[in-house]
Amino acid sequence: MSLASIGVAMAQKPNSQVLDQTISIDRASYEPAYAQLAGILRQSMATGILRPGNQLPSEAQLCERYDVSPMTVRRAINLLVDQGFVVAEQGRGTFVKPVAMGAATFQLRDLQTLFNDSEHTTVHVLEARIVDADERVARKLEISSGERTIYIRRLLRTDGLPVLYHREYLIYDPLRPIVEAELEVTALQRLFNGTGETILKHGDINLEATILTDEEAKILQAPQPMAAFCFEHLFYDFDDKPISWGWFIGRADCLKFSTQVGLLMDRKERS
Amino acid sequence: MSLASIGVAMAQKPNSQVLDQTISIDRASYEPAYAQLAGILRQSMATGILRPGNQLPSEAQLCERYDVSPMTVRRAINLLVDQGFVVAEQGRGTFVKPVAMGAATFQLRDLQTLFNDSEHTTVHVLEARIVDADERVARKLEISSGERTIYIRRLLRTDGLPVLYHREYLIYDPLRPIVEAELEVTALQRLFNGTGETILKHGDINLEATILTDEEAKILQAPQPMAAFCFEHLFYDFDDKPISWGWFIGRADCLKFSTQVGLLMDRKERS
DNA sequence: AAGTGGTCTAGACCACTAT
DNA sequence: TAGTGGTCTAGACCACTTT
């Protein structure tokens, strides 16, 4: 008998015995039925009752076993699909996905604590002036070389210690009220978590690893050589015209991104 | 009139006029109704008919306007919520979310092309031997100092050029068949995209920026100093015991992570 | 042909928010 | 009190896969 069939034991029709017969759905609970069911199934996977590759009980079986309607089962399974725990194949069944490092995602949101924690975080505008676009800037912002742009350098500090150095080129357009708004010290917060009015439609973001230049090291008060993360961003307005190109640079010893793959028992349900 | 109300124009009941009256749902299409509706709403946001902060038409209005059942509207909106385009607040309404850099996520999956492209990618085991765990390794793998572990060094090449250097410590347990399996050259592929049998339940992954050490630079044939990405990983089995601790290190000039935030018109629907 | 997931209906009741 | 989103029912039909 192969490893994959341990969970199904002698079941003729695929594995409805797999489920914990003692647990049932509490209709009086604040937790919705679909979330409870998803939790039960995830629990089965976590305890190894359902192993990677195993087939889940069919939707009809789950309906009967837990006395819920098909739509509710459907939602529970969709939740697990969305969360990456199982994969559903039409006509075949739903199967537990193996853990894979490639499934990992890193969220820039982890940085948001920095921007929102106004208690400890301050933003200082080091420089803000109008400059003529050089060839490189003009290409990014899709304007002509020599056209006017706004160049801003900012330094973000936490408890007085420099953590992020930001440089940004903005389209200069006297007709748009972006200028003053973008110069506010709260502008970075807006850019990052989207609070307040916004004229941004979408943006491209690149993550790179670099070594601090002399200037960057000096501003970030870092010893050299020092590794760093660089977030390059290019934002567009609702006409799909670029309006902002810039980079955040942060010392690698102050920034770390963590994530997890596989079965964790403290998930928030949604959808 | 505030900027936020431009889209709602003179509507008394909040904004059902906002929608494009010409488009309707094609019931004969292969694309499900809920996906079509989500697309229509996303289109409205992309063209600026619905701006950040605007309220979407209520679910009842959408039912009537597009002649679909409440559940279908619900699914379409859930899709947009999942994709991060709108936020639904019970009792208030559903609103267009502003674009925020903090919403960006970087997927390790982008690296998967490397591992799956066996045409151009080769894995070479540089070293594999049994070593006694030092204090650092013992702490990570939750064993005692001096216990035996398997130490593996691998080099991943694309078209003959070194791109990723991997070092890994594995629990040594003669009772588990992990040893031979983990030594295969295909083991990395398994780890990364989860193909084949797996005994992994979950894992923690850290992303850091570093500067290559002399040894790493030599193996990766990189000039110095050279920035690099480092993926540290720690995997656990179904008993929640660590079984593997290691790092992937790759030259920064060969690796880049890109992502987008906001409204893009080439989304895949699901759920 | 049987079993599976994928979609959808036409309502229902509830909790929450605003007026 | 009216309007909103949140949940749920008890089926239906379809497309797909396997036997």
mmCIF file with all atom_site columns, C-alpha atoms (C1' of nucleotides) in Angstrom, chain B residues 13 58-59 71 74 88-91 93-94, chain D residues 2-10 15-16:
data_model
loop_
_atom_site.group_PDB
_atom_site.id
_atom_site.type_symbol
_atom_site.label_atom_id
_atom_site.label_alt_id
_atom_site.label_comp_id
_atom_site.label_asym_id
_atom_site.label_entity_id
_atom_site.label_seq_id
_atom_site.pdbx_PDB_ins_code
_atom_site.Cartn_x
_atom_site.Cartn_y
_atom_site.Cartn_z
_atom_site.occupancy
_atom_site.B_iso_or_equiv
_atom_site.pdbx_formal_charge
_atom_site.auth_seq_id
_atom_site.auth_comp_id
_atom_site.auth_asym_id
_atom_site.auth_atom_id
_atom_site.pdbx_PDB_model_num
ATOM 1  C CA    . LYS B 1 13 ? -29.832 56.708 -4.009  1.00 0.00 ? 13 LYS B CA    1
ATOM 2  C CA    . SER B 1 58 ? -25.619 47.943 -3.709  1.00 0.00 ? 58 SER B CA    1
ATOM 3  C CA    . GLU B 1 59 ? -25.928 44.234 -4.257  1.00 0.00 ? 59 GLU B CA    1
ATOM 4  C CA    . MET B 1 71 ? -25.404 34.896 -4.836  1.00 0.00 ? 71 MET B CA    1
ATOM 5  C CA    . ARG B 1 74 ? -22.015 38.290 -3.972  1.00 0.00 ? 74 ARG B CA    1
ATOM 6  C CA    . ALA B 1 88 ? -16.986 45.735 1.925   1.00 0.00 ? 88 ALA B CA    1
ATOM 7  C CA    . GLU B 1 89 ? -18.340 47.082 5.187   1.00 0.00 ? 89 GLU B CA    1
ATOM 8  C CA    . GLN B 1 90 ? -21.431 45.530 6.636   1.00 0.00 ? 90 GLN B CA    1
ATOM 9  C CA    . GLY B 1 91 ? -24.306 47.945 6.897   1.00 0.00 ? 91 GLY B CA    1
ATOM 10 C CA    . GLY B 1 93 ? -21.628 49.548 1.556   1.00 0.00 ? 93 GLY B CA    1
ATOM 11 C CA    . THR B 1 94 ? -18.760 48.458 -0.657  1.00 0.00 ? 94 THR B CA    1
ATOM 12 C "C1'" . DA  D 2 2  ? -34.719 51.619 5.760   1.00 0.00 ? 2  DA  D "C1'" 1
ATOM 13 C "C1'" . DG  D 2 3  ? -30.735 50.155 3.472   1.00 0.00 ? 3  DG  D "C1'" 1
ATOM 14 C "C1'" . DT  D 2 4  ? -26.632 47.615 3.473   1.00 0.00 ? 4  DT  D "C1'" 1
ATOM 15 C "C1'" . DG  D 2 5  ? -23.647 43.575 3.428   1.00 0.00 ? 5  DG  D "C1'" 1
ATOM 16 C "C1'" . DG  D 2 6  ? -23.146 38.503 5.601   1.00 0.00 ? 6  DG  D "C1'" 1
ATOM 17 C "C1'" . DT  D 2 7  ? -24.851 34.055 5.690   1.00 0.00 ? 7  DT  D "C1'" 1
ATOM 18 C "C1'" . DC  D 2 8  ? -27.485 30.163 4.193   1.00 0.00 ? 8  DC  D "C1'" 1
ATOM 19 C "C1'" . DT  D 2 9  ? -30.925 26.940 1.952   1.00 0.00 ? 9  DT  D "C1'" 1
ATOM 20 C "C1'" . DA  D 2 10 ? -32.373 23.110 -1.248  1.00 0.00 ? 10 DA  D "C1'" 1
ATOM 21 C "C1'" . DA  D 2 15 ? -18.750 20.138 -17.884 1.00 0.00 ? 15 DA  D "C1'" 1
ATOM 22 C "C1'" . DC  D 2 16 ? -15.484 17.101 -16.962 1.00 0.00 ? 16 DC  D "C1'" 1
#
